Tab-separated table of C-alpha atoms in Angstrom:
chain	number	residue	atom	x	y	z
A	1	MET	CA	4.171	-11.377	-25.482
A	2	SER	CA	7.609	-10.576	-27.682
A	3	ARG	CA	7.693	-11.423	-31.113
A	4	ASP	CA	10.083	-13.813	-30.399
A	5	THR	CA	7.978	-15.100	-27.952
A	6	ALA	CA	5.340	-15.441	-30.042
A	7	LYS	CA	6.825	-17.404	-32.576
A	8	ARG	CA	8.616	-19.922	-30.460
A	9	LEU	CA	5.379	-20.723	-29.234
A	10	SER	CA	3.719	-21.257	-32.681
A	11	GLU	CA	6.665	-23.433	-32.916
A	12	GLU	CA	6.303	-25.337	-30.481
A	13	GLN	CA	2.522	-25.897	-31.061
A	14	GLU	CA	3.061	-26.942	-34.156
A	15	TRP	CA	5.378	-29.384	-33.888
A	16	GLN	CA	3.252	-31.063	-30.981
A	17	ARG	CA	0.643	-31.629	-33.340
A	18	ASN	CA	3.056	-33.363	-35.249
A	19	GLN	CA	4.930	-35.387	-32.881
A	20	GLY	CA	2.576	-35.100	-29.834
A	21	SER	CA	5.686	-34.362	-27.122
A	22	ARG	CA	8.127	-31.190	-26.485
A	23	ARG	CA	10.591	-30.498	-28.667
A	24	ALA	CA	14.108	-30.006	-27.026
A	25	ASP	CA	15.643	-27.860	-29.264
A	26	ILE	CA	12.982	-25.016	-28.470
A	27	PRO	CA	13.845	-23.218	-25.519
A	28	PRO	CA	11.297	-22.402	-22.773
A	29	VAL	CA	9.352	-19.497	-22.328
A	30	PRO	CA	10.075	-17.650	-18.598
A	31	LEU	CA	7.850	-17.837	-15.840
A	32	ARG	CA	8.468	-15.116	-13.198
A	33	GLN	CA	7.829	-13.354	-10.330
A	34	MET	CA	9.819	-10.158	-9.920
A	35	PRO	CA	12.215	-10.064	-6.970
A	36	VAL	CA	11.589	-7.949	-4.443
A	37	GLU	CA	13.779	-6.241	-1.687
A	38	PRO	CA	13.331	-7.174	2.026
A	39	PHE	CA	12.156	-4.652	3.944
A	40	PRO	CA	15.298	-2.088	5.442
A	41	ILE	CA	13.745	-2.085	9.147
A	42	ASN	CA	16.810	-0.614	10.048
A	43	VAL	CA	15.176	3.165	8.342
A	44	PHE	CA	13.493	3.383	11.597
A	45	PRO	CA	14.634	4.651	15.285
A	46	GLU	CA	15.450	1.159	17.558
A	47	ARG	CA	13.118	1.390	19.497
A	48	LEU	CA	10.744	0.717	17.295
A	49	ARG	CA	12.269	-1.836	15.292
A	50	CYS	CA	11.439	-4.392	18.188
A	51	PHE	CA	8.154	-3.816	17.339
A	52	ILE	CA	8.215	-4.585	13.790
A	53	THR	CA	10.186	-7.974	14.207
A	54	GLU	CA	8.262	-8.929	17.369
A	55	ALA	CA	4.520	-7.881	15.782
A	56	ALA	CA	6.017	-10.310	12.259
A	57	LYS	CA	6.816	-13.161	14.709
A	58	SER	CA	3.210	-13.130	16.742
A	59	LEU	CA	0.987	-12.407	13.739
A	60	ASN	CA	3.256	-14.839	11.114
A	61	CYS	CA	3.477	-12.192	8.359
A	62	PRO	CA	6.183	-10.128	6.575
A	63	PRO	CA	7.054	-7.575	8.575
A	64	ASP	CA	6.623	-5.801	5.137
A	65	PHE	CA	2.724	-5.731	6.158
A	66	VAL	CA	3.897	-3.981	9.746
A	67	ALA	CA	6.276	-1.562	8.568
A	68	LEU	CA	4.167	0.055	5.609
A	69	SER	CA	1.042	0.699	7.632
A	70	MET	CA	3.694	2.103	10.447
A	71	LEU	CA	4.198	4.833	7.849
A	72	SER	CA	1.172	5.747	7.086
A	73	VAL	CA	-0.154	6.115	10.602
A	74	ALA	CA	2.684	8.508	11.567
A	75	GLY	CA	2.459	10.763	8.530
A	76	SER	CA	-0.639	11.288	9.856
A	77	CYS	CA	-0.341	11.585	12.954
A	78	ILE	CA	2.141	14.336	11.648
A	79	GLY	CA	-0.462	15.952	9.563
A	80	THR	CA	0.126	19.742	8.608
A	81	SER	CA	2.169	19.856	11.772
A	82	ALA	CA	5.288	20.204	9.641
A	83	ALA	CA	6.536	20.151	6.238
A	84	ILE	CA	9.820	19.651	4.629
A	85	ARG	CA	11.329	22.317	2.345
A	86	ALA	CA	13.429	20.702	-0.963
A	87	LYS	CA	13.839	24.550	-1.931
A	88	ALA	CA	11.299	27.596	-2.026
A	89	ASP	CA	8.668	26.481	-4.499
A	90	TRP	CA	8.703	23.158	-3.249
A	91	ILE	CA	7.607	21.655	-0.232
A	92	GLU	CA	5.796	18.833	0.875
A	93	PHE	CA	3.448	17.579	3.490
A	94	ALA	CA	3.209	13.907	4.936
A	95	ARG	CA	1.142	12.650	3.037
A	96	ILE	CA	1.374	8.438	2.744
A	97	TRP	CA	-1.257	6.763	0.513
A	98	SER	CA	-0.067	2.816	0.762
A	99	ILE	CA	-1.999	-0.405	0.291
A	100	ILE	CA	-0.546	-3.594	1.337
A	101	LEU	CA	-0.708	-6.621	-0.992
A	102	GLY	CA	-1.338	-10.323	-0.150
A	103	ASP	CA	-3.277	-13.148	-1.558
A	104	PRO	CA	-5.905	-14.537	1.182
A	105	GLY	CA	-5.232	-16.089	4.189
A	106	SER	CA	-1.791	-13.655	3.647
A	107	GLY	CA	-2.349	-12.245	7.028
A	108	LYS	CA	-2.768	-8.756	5.964
A	109	THR	CA	-5.551	-7.314	8.191
A	110	PRO	CA	-3.724	-8.115	12.089
A	111	PRO	CA	-1.103	-6.118	11.167
A	112	LEU	CA	-2.838	-3.419	9.964
A	113	GLU	CA	-5.511	-3.312	13.398
A	114	LEU	CA	-2.111	-3.647	15.339
A	115	VAL	CA	-0.680	-0.284	14.086
A	116	MET	CA	-3.845	1.017	14.282
A	117	HIS	CA	-4.281	0.622	17.841
A	118	PRO	CA	-2.856	3.991	19.241
A	119	ILE	CA	-4.964	6.094	16.179
A	120	HIS	CA	-7.873	3.740	17.799
A	121	GLU	CA	-7.088	4.475	21.521
A	122	TRP	CA	-6.893	8.479	20.659
A	123	GLN	CA	-10.362	8.077	18.809
A	124	ASN	CA	-11.584	6.428	22.146
A	125	LYS	CA	-10.881	9.199	24.107
A	126	ARG	CA	-12.141	11.720	21.841
A	127	ALA	CA	-15.760	9.753	21.467
A	128	ASP	CA	-15.676	10.075	25.370
A	129	GLU	CA	-15.213	13.429	25.179
A	130	TYR	CA	-17.468	14.341	22.534
A	131	LYS	CA	-20.308	12.155	24.590
A	132	ARG	CA	-19.859	13.810	27.771
A	133	ALA	CA	-19.710	17.579	25.730
A	134	LEU	CA	-23.030	16.837	24.157
A	135	GLU	CA	-25.043	15.381	27.806
A	136	ASP	CA	-23.743	19.361	28.465
A	137	TYR	CA	-24.948	20.731	25.216
A	138	LYS	CA	-28.225	19.200	25.663
A	139	LYS	CA	-29.038	20.452	29.021
A	140	ALA	CA	-27.382	24.086	27.716
A	141	LEU	CA	-29.649	23.923	25.316
A	142	ALA	CA	-32.586	23.737	26.992
A	143	ALA	CA	-31.928	26.232	29.600
A	144	TRP	CA	-31.610	28.487	26.569
A	145	GLU	CA	-35.432	27.625	25.082
A	146	GLN	CA	-36.285	28.663	28.262
A	147	ASN	CA	-35.406	31.873	28.959
A	148	HIS	CA	-33.428	32.708	25.544
A	149	GLU	CA	-30.704	34.673	27.606
A	150	GLY	CA	-27.498	35.154	26.017
A	151	LYS	CA	-26.062	33.297	22.977
A	152	ARG	CA	-27.525	29.921	21.919
A	153	PRO	CA	-25.125	27.181	22.972
A	154	ALA	CA	-23.608	25.814	19.815
A	155	GLN	CA	-23.530	22.003	19.518
A	156	PRO	CA	-20.503	20.012	20.038
A	157	GLU	CA	-18.436	18.078	17.241
A	158	MET	CA	-16.239	14.943	17.840
A	159	GLU	CA	-12.491	15.471	16.027
A	160	GLN	CA	-12.142	11.836	13.803
A	161	ALA	CA	-8.185	11.689	13.400
A	162	PHE	CA	-9.403	8.577	10.597
A	163	THR	CA	-12.649	7.441	9.064
A	164	THR	CA	-13.872	4.273	7.301
A	165	ASP	CA	-16.074	6.660	4.824
A	166	THR	CA	-14.649	7.226	1.749
A	167	THR	CA	-17.259	9.788	0.308
A	168	LEU	CA	-15.560	13.289	-0.112
A	169	GLU	CA	-18.357	15.040	1.307
A	170	ALA	CA	-17.395	13.173	4.328
A	171	LEU	CA	-13.992	13.459	4.400
A	172	ALA	CA	-14.299	17.569	3.517
A	173	ASP	CA	-16.364	17.712	7.352
A	174	LEU	CA	-13.914	15.831	9.263
A	175	LEU	CA	-11.142	18.002	7.308
A	176	GLU	CA	-13.397	21.173	8.178
A	177	ILE	CA	-13.611	20.186	11.834
A	178	ARG	CA	-9.884	18.681	12.241
A	179	PRO	CA	-7.822	20.806	9.663
A	180	ARG	CA	-4.691	18.318	11.239
A	181	GLY	CA	-5.731	16.350	8.606
A	182	VAL	CA	-7.389	12.595	8.657
A	183	LEU	CA	-6.464	8.841	7.860
A	184	LEU	CA	-8.525	7.019	5.597
A	185	TYR	CA	-8.660	3.805	6.712
A	186	GLN	CA	-10.476	0.500	5.083
A	187	ASP	CA	-8.631	-2.374	5.431
A	188	GLU	CA	-10.416	-3.473	2.564
A	189	ALA	CA	-8.842	-1.131	-0.301
A	190	ALA	CA	-11.375	-1.639	-3.388
A	191	GLY	CA	-13.890	0.045	-1.203
A	192	PHE	CA	-11.642	3.924	-1.507
A	193	ILE	CA	-11.637	2.719	-5.282
A	194	THR	CA	-15.088	2.004	-6.239
A	195	SER	CA	-16.264	4.655	-4.218
A	196	PHE	CA	-16.256	7.611	-6.419
A	197	ASN	CA	-19.544	9.033	-7.337
A	198	GLN	CA	-21.588	6.728	-5.822
A	199	TYR	CA	-24.439	8.650	-5.396
A	200	LYS	CA	-23.986	10.774	-8.721
A	201	GLY	CA	-24.412	7.788	-11.096
A	202	GLY	CA	-21.130	8.184	-12.044
A	203	ARG	CA	-21.452	11.967	-13.558
A	204	GLY	CA	-19.442	13.071	-10.361
A	205	ASN	CA	-16.156	14.544	-10.142
A	206	ASP	CA	-15.061	13.234	-7.207
A	207	ARG	CA	-12.923	11.287	-9.369
A	208	GLN	CA	-10.854	14.489	-9.811
A	209	ARG	CA	-10.958	16.144	-6.330
A	210	ALA	CA	-9.270	12.747	-4.824
A	211	LEU	CA	-6.401	13.613	-7.119
A	212	THR	CA	-5.973	17.066	-5.044
A	213	LEU	CA	-5.917	14.965	-2.149
A	214	TRP	CA	-2.997	13.636	-2.553
A	215	SER	CA	-1.276	16.775	-4.048
A	216	GLY	CA	-2.467	18.854	-0.907
A	217	SER	CA	-4.660	21.310	-3.423
A	218	PRO	CA	-7.698	23.377	-2.157
A	219	ILE	CA	-10.945	21.536	-2.554
A	220	THR	CA	-14.470	22.873	-2.794
A	221	LEU	CA	-18.064	21.457	-1.959
A	222	ASN	CA	-20.989	23.267	-2.472
A	223	ARG	CA	-23.924	21.367	-0.222
A	224	LYS	CA	-27.126	21.818	-0.143
A	225	ASN	CA	-26.912	24.063	3.054
A	226	ARG	CA	-23.805	25.472	2.435
A	227	LYS	CA	-20.193	25.913	0.769
A	228	LEU	CA	-17.187	24.277	1.941
A	229	HIS	CA	-13.514	25.349	1.465
A	230	ILE	CA	-10.449	23.842	2.514
A	231	PRO	CA	-7.451	24.987	1.316
A	232	LYS	CA	-4.964	22.568	2.586
A	233	PRO	CA	-6.408	18.989	3.006
A	234	PHE	CA	-4.553	16.883	4.560
A	235	VAL	CA	-5.561	13.084	3.973
A	236	CYS	CA	-3.572	9.630	4.189
A	237	PHE	CA	-4.783	6.403	3.197
A	238	LEU	CA	-4.486	2.746	4.183
A	239	GLY	CA	-5.621	-0.385	3.261
A	240	GLY	CA	-4.991	-4.223	2.024
A	241	MET	CA	-6.070	-5.612	-1.271
A	242	GLN	CA	-5.793	-8.965	-2.861
A	243	PRO	CA	-3.702	-9.083	-5.924
A	244	ALA	CA	-6.358	-10.510	-8.055
A	245	VAL	CA	-8.594	-8.058	-6.542
A	246	LEU	CA	-6.235	-4.832	-7.833
A	247	THR	CA	-5.840	-6.493	-11.439
A	248	ASP	CA	-9.712	-6.923	-11.204
A	249	LEU	CA	-9.681	-3.140	-10.596
A	250	ARG	CA	-7.234	-2.367	-13.423
A	251	GLY	CA	-9.795	0.135	-15.024
A	252	GLU	CA	-10.845	1.827	-11.710
A	253	MET	CA	-6.959	2.400	-10.735
A	254	SER	CA	-6.528	4.203	-14.567
A	255	GLU	CA	-3.171	4.475	-14.921
A	256	ARG	CA	-3.895	7.396	-17.506
A	257	ASP	CA	-5.050	10.186	-14.721
A	258	GLY	CA	-2.559	8.838	-12.885
A	259	PHE	CA	-4.546	7.496	-9.717
A	260	ILE	CA	-2.341	4.601	-9.175
A	261	HIS	CA	0.506	5.807	-9.154
A	262	ARG	CA	-0.439	7.707	-5.792
A	263	PHE	CA	-0.292	4.241	-4.206
A	264	LEU	CA	2.680	2.864	-2.721
A	265	PHE	CA	2.426	-1.195	-2.602
A	266	VAL	CA	4.200	-3.394	-1.003
A	267	TYR	CA	3.760	-7.355	-2.079
A	268	PRO	CA	6.053	-9.603	-0.426
A	269	ASP	CA	6.668	-12.754	-1.102
A	270	PRO	CA	4.270	-15.195	1.411
A	271	LEU	CA	4.542	-16.948	4.351
A	272	PRO	CA	4.230	-20.444	4.934
A	273	LEU	CA	1.627	-20.992	7.434
A	274	ARG	CA	2.501	-22.223	11.116
A	275	ARG	CA	1.708	-22.110	14.548
A	276	THR	CA	3.436	-19.000	16.271
A	277	SER	CA	4.115	-18.381	20.187
A	278	GLU	CA	5.595	-15.767	19.851
A	279	GLU	CA	3.876	-12.569	21.407
A	280	LEU	CA	4.292	-9.057	20.913
A	281	SER	CA	6.516	-7.250	24.368
A	282	ASN	CA	4.167	-4.607	26.194
A	283	GLU	CA	7.306	-2.761	25.771
A	284	SER	CA	7.584	-2.858	21.900
A	285	ARG	CA	3.534	-2.357	22.192
A	286	THR	CA	4.519	0.811	24.315
A	287	ALA	CA	6.966	2.233	22.459
A	288	TRP	CA	4.970	2.319	19.251
A	289	ASP	CA	1.601	3.758	21.148
A	290	THR	CA	4.008	6.721	22.908
A	291	THR	CA	5.496	7.137	19.723
A	292	CYS	CA	2.226	8.201	17.737
A	293	GLN	CA	1.231	9.936	20.968
A	294	ALA	CA	4.672	12.218	20.918
A	295	LEU	CA	3.508	12.566	16.651
A	296	MET	CA	0.236	13.790	17.500
A	297	GLU	CA	1.233	15.989	20.155
A	298	TYR	CA	3.699	17.707	18.024
A	299	THR	CA	2.329	21.500	17.581
A	300	SER	CA	2.231	23.364	14.573
A	301	CYS	CA	3.700	27.537	14.714
A	302	GLU	CA	1.387	29.248	16.569
A	303	ASP	CA	0.388	31.243	13.609
A	304	GLY	CA	-0.852	27.580	12.467
A	305	SER	CA	1.329	27.050	9.784
A	306	PRO	CA	3.816	23.920	10.114
A	307	ARG	CA	7.178	23.658	10.957
A	308	ILE	CA	9.273	23.891	7.967
A	309	VAL	CA	12.281	21.567	8.692
A	310	ASN	CA	14.972	22.284	5.809
A	311	PHE	CA	18.113	20.026	5.179
A	312	THR	CA	21.575	20.353	6.416
A	313	THR	CA	24.337	20.517	3.706
A	314	ASP	CA	25.305	16.774	3.837
A	315	GLY	CA	22.142	16.009	3.752
A	316	LEU	CA	20.817	18.642	0.959
A	317	ALA	CA	24.223	16.400	-1.321
A	318	SER	CA	22.618	13.670	-0.393
A	319	TRP	CA	18.759	15.013	-1.868
A	320	HIS	CA	20.623	15.761	-4.764
A	321	ASP	CA	22.517	12.979	-5.081
A	322	TRP	CA	19.038	10.598	-4.807
A	323	LEU	CA	17.275	13.060	-7.017
A	324	ASP	CA	20.050	12.784	-9.767
A	325	ALA	CA	20.253	9.220	-9.850
A	326	HIS	CA	16.893	8.753	-10.269
A	327	TYR	CA	16.514	11.022	-13.134
A	328	ALA	CA	19.737	9.190	-14.986
A	329	GLU	CA	17.706	5.875	-13.857
A	330	GLN	CA	14.438	7.406	-15.800
A	331	ASN	CA	16.135	8.844	-19.074
A	332	ALA	CA	17.652	5.060	-19.821
A	333	ASP	CA	16.750	3.684	-23.127
A	334	ASP	CA	15.743	0.958	-21.181
A	335	PHE	CA	13.428	2.089	-18.555
A	336	LEU	CA	9.991	0.805	-18.940
A	337	TYR	CA	7.715	3.469	-19.843
A	338	HIS	CA	4.925	1.661	-17.824
A	339	LEU	CA	7.009	2.797	-14.907
A	340	ARG	CA	7.343	6.637	-15.917
A	341	GLY	CA	3.612	7.326	-14.360
A	342	PRO	CA	4.899	5.903	-10.473
A	343	TRP	CA	8.403	6.643	-10.951
A	344	ALA	CA	7.444	10.280	-11.180
A	345	LYS	CA	5.372	10.353	-8.093
A	346	LEU	CA	8.273	8.956	-6.159
A	347	GLN	CA	10.359	11.792	-6.004
A	348	SER	CA	8.000	13.434	-3.450
A	349	TYR	CA	7.460	10.198	-2.058
A	350	THR	CA	10.610	10.578	-1.442
A	351	LEU	CA	10.532	14.132	0.390
A	352	ARG	CA	7.828	12.924	2.386
A	353	LEU	CA	8.785	9.364	3.512
A	354	ALA	CA	12.431	11.874	4.459
A	355	LEU	CA	10.150	13.955	6.394
A	356	ILE	CA	8.601	10.694	8.202
A	357	LEU	CA	11.665	8.793	8.801
A	358	HIS	CA	12.984	12.543	10.535
A	359	MET	CA	10.384	13.477	12.757
A	360	LEU	CA	10.651	9.929	14.201
A	361	ARG	CA	13.610	10.289	15.300
A	362	VAL	CA	12.927	13.323	16.590
A	363	VAL	CA	10.302	12.156	18.869
A	364	CYS	CA	12.450	8.858	19.629
A	365	ASN	CA	14.969	11.173	21.421
A	366	ASP	CA	17.473	9.976	17.977
A	367	ILE	CA	18.164	13.622	17.497
A	368	GLU	CA	17.335	16.924	18.334
A	369	ASP	CA	13.890	18.704	17.646
A	370	MET	CA	14.754	21.670	15.429
A	371	ILE	CA	17.843	19.666	13.447
A	372	ASP	CA	17.660	19.718	9.968
A	373	VAL	CA	17.528	16.235	7.724
A	374	ASP	CA	20.827	15.460	7.583
A	375	ALA	CA	22.518	12.567	5.600
A	376	GLU	CA	22.090	10.275	8.182
A	377	THR	CA	18.209	10.697	7.298
A	378	MET	CA	18.650	10.632	3.658
A	379	ALA	CA	20.732	7.530	3.685
A	380	ARG	CA	17.486	5.746	5.337
A	381	THR	CA	15.053	7.206	3.227
A	382	GLY	CA	17.569	6.426	0.178
A	383	ALA	CA	17.434	2.449	1.357
A	384	LEU	CA	13.403	3.096	1.756
A	385	MET	CA	13.220	3.830	-2.002
A	386	LYS	CA	15.241	1.221	-3.539
A	387	TYR	CA	12.605	-1.071	-1.530
A	388	LEU	CA	9.745	0.374	-2.984
A	389	LYS	CA	11.022	0.133	-6.379
A	390	SER	CA	10.955	-2.641	-6.217
A	391	HIS	CA	8.027	-3.675	-4.901
A	392	ALA	CA	6.216	-1.396	-7.661
A	393	ARG	CA	8.385	-3.211	-10.418
A	394	ARG	CA	6.792	-6.301	-9.149
A	395	ILE	CA	3.402	-4.606	-8.990
A	396	TYR	CA	3.187	-3.379	-12.325
A	397	ALA	CA	4.737	-6.095	-14.351
A	398	ASN	CA	1.542	-8.093	-12.561
A	399	LEU	CA	-0.709	-5.590	-13.876
A	400	ARG	CA	0.676	-6.837	-17.230
A	401	ASP	CA	0.061	-10.454	-16.888
A	402	THR	CA	-2.880	-11.879	-19.231
A	403	PRO	CA	-5.538	-13.441	-16.184
A	404	SER	CA	-3.580	-16.947	-18.334
A	405	GLU	CA	0.140	-15.935	-17.117
A	406	ARG	CA	-1.362	-15.512	-13.459
A	407	ARG	CA	-3.141	-18.725	-13.005
A	408	MET	CA	0.075	-19.923	-14.198
A	409	MET	CA	2.035	-18.577	-11.836
A	410	GLN	CA	-0.432	-19.862	-8.982
A	411	VAL	CA	-0.715	-23.598	-10.120
A	412	ALA	CA	3.975	-22.886	-10.358
A	413	GLN	CA	4.018	-21.402	-7.234
A	414	TRP	CA	1.228	-24.215	-5.597
A	415	LEU	CA	3.366	-27.217	-7.452
A	416	GLN	CA	6.834	-25.586	-5.877
A	417	ARG	CA	4.775	-25.410	-2.653
A	418	LYS	CA	4.159	-29.468	-3.293
A	419	GLY	CA	8.155	-30.619	-3.898
A	420	GLY	CA	7.399	-30.067	-7.408
A	421	ILE	CA	4.926	-32.825	-8.341
A	422	ALA	CA	1.401	-33.585	-8.476
A	423	SER	CA	-1.340	-35.150	-10.431
A	424	ASP	CA	-4.460	-32.656	-12.897
A	425	GLN	CA	-6.415	-33.916	-10.203
A	426	ASP	CA	-4.871	-33.117	-7.155
A	427	ILE	CA	-4.795	-29.712	-9.106
A	428	LEU	CA	-8.636	-29.557	-10.205
A	429	LYS	CA	-9.715	-31.194	-6.254
A	430	ALA	CA	-7.700	-27.681	-4.731
A	431	GLN	CA	-8.982	-25.698	-7.036
A	432	VAL	CA	-5.682	-23.973	-7.897
A	433	ALA	CA	-5.844	-20.747	-9.122
A	434	GLY	CA	-9.722	-20.804	-9.305
A	435	LEU	CA	-9.778	-24.053	-11.416
A	436	LYS	CA	-13.148	-25.746	-11.314
A	437	THR	CA	-13.677	-28.328	-14.365
A	438	ALA	CA	-11.159	-30.860	-15.636
A	439	ASP	CA	-11.200	-29.613	-18.690
A	440	ASP	CA	-9.984	-26.015	-17.770
A	441	THR	CA	-7.577	-27.162	-15.916
A	442	ARG	CA	-5.844	-30.244	-18.688
A	443	ARG	CA	-5.885	-26.634	-21.409
A	444	LEU	CA	-4.135	-24.894	-18.867
A	445	LEU	CA	-1.665	-27.302	-18.288
A	446	GLU	CA	-0.783	-28.015	-21.679
A	447	THR	CA	-0.086	-24.520	-22.074
A	448	MET	CA	2.472	-24.570	-19.795
A	449	ASN	CA	4.394	-27.595	-20.914
A	450	GLN	CA	3.628	-25.990	-24.116
A	451	ARG	CA	5.890	-22.799	-22.288
A	452	GLY	CA	8.059	-25.233	-20.650
A	453	HIS	CA	6.819	-24.535	-17.265
A	454	VAL	CA	6.170	-28.513	-16.378
A	455	THR	CA	6.113	-31.677	-18.067
A	456	LEU	CA	3.461	-34.136	-18.519
A	457	THR	CA	3.126	-37.615	-18.489
A	458	PRO	CA	0.715	-39.960	-17.990
A	459	ASP	CA	-0.123	-42.002	-14.861
A	460	PRO	CA	1.979	-44.583	-14.771
A	461	GLY	CA	-0.697	-46.756	-12.893
A	462	GLY	CA	-3.459	-47.042	-16.033
A	463	ARG	CA	-5.588	-44.420	-14.380
A	464	LYS	CA	-6.766	-41.625	-16.242
A	465	LYS	CA	-5.074	-39.013	-14.959
A	466	ILE	CA	-1.864	-36.794	-15.334
A	467	ILE	CA	1.343	-36.526	-13.515
A	468	VAL	CA	2.880	-32.978	-13.728
A	469	ASN	CA	6.795	-32.105	-12.743
A	470	LEU	CA	7.375	-28.372	-12.667
A	471	VAL	CA	10.277	-27.166	-14.278
A	472	THR	CA	11.933	-25.651	-11.000
A	473	ASP	CA	14.403	-23.581	-13.044
A	474	GLN	CA	11.407	-21.400	-14.692
A	475	ILE	CA	9.993	-20.151	-11.463
A	476	ASP	CA	11.046	-17.454	-9.545
A	477	GLY	CA	9.367	-16.440	-6.628
């Protein structure tokens, strides 16, 4: 809170103690939710845009939930098969760590599951293959144990494209089997964040290793029975979370080591609940399924190294223009300090997302396979980054709100949905913002009145309740 704001509140509280009403000459303290951009679905190839819009309408969820999930899944499908080169010593893979934020009942899980469908289907096929291979192995092993002829049969291993196991040991085992990469999927992302060192009493260095997973630096694990070295680990992350949970995990998501800055967040405005008759068409579902299949079948070079994607001349100029503007934004005198961490990661994310959008255009036959990243792809990437920056501003602003400020915002938004007027008893009965006692409700409403967010008047019917009117020009979002 600024000194001016604190001074205004102090003056207002003193006036109320003396006069019993609110001073009209003291300007109110604004209560605002940072505005966010709508998701620019035109960054996707045309055949995938219908999937986003139809899925969002069918599930009655923001299209953001569908679209951001698609980017993480697409990145995991590409894996280590391709990389983008900004210059000789700057190469990025399609590693995306994304979290969709929404209040309880906002419909986070259904879009996650829908977008994950092609990955689940791929995994089901691998599981069937593994089951058959395991039966063959058991028969071969039994025969070998009888005569010991030839080499002992090798036990089969199941290749996994995704996992819900958050331990780094488990991830390393999977990456050894599938060097192309793994998607770590958790519909409740808090599990990933709180899992570090869970078997070590907090004394391990899992958190530091997790930081290296984002950059793809080599990891070495000393297991009880062997040493495990992964030279180029590739892990994407996809999950959902409630904003209140993110706030509770501020300690775990520490900004000191930049852990939180490695995630892309979206936190769109909630949609009103409604019955839906819209359905996702088979054509749109198939378009997404076949796109993921094509990305997973995209092969690296014969020696196992990734196919390197460069920039065309106009694409490189567009990348340089974006990067110059990005740096100029951070060099400005009024740039917020708490955004420096996430903005530092966004330059890598711009390349990673450009690679994903480029590969989507390739497998959707919008462009030829071997063409480099052009100005069109970079224009789409620029629109996507503008969108992501707006959501980052909202998230990091919310992280700096006090618990009381967040509760006031929730009450104001609830009042807005109720037409701007209700009683204190209505608010308590609905347990808005977790309010459970009359005293807590009155105290919060009095603070909101002091700040100019609401006006409070006694019930004209003489009952022991207060009528709460929202000052509508003091809230956005």
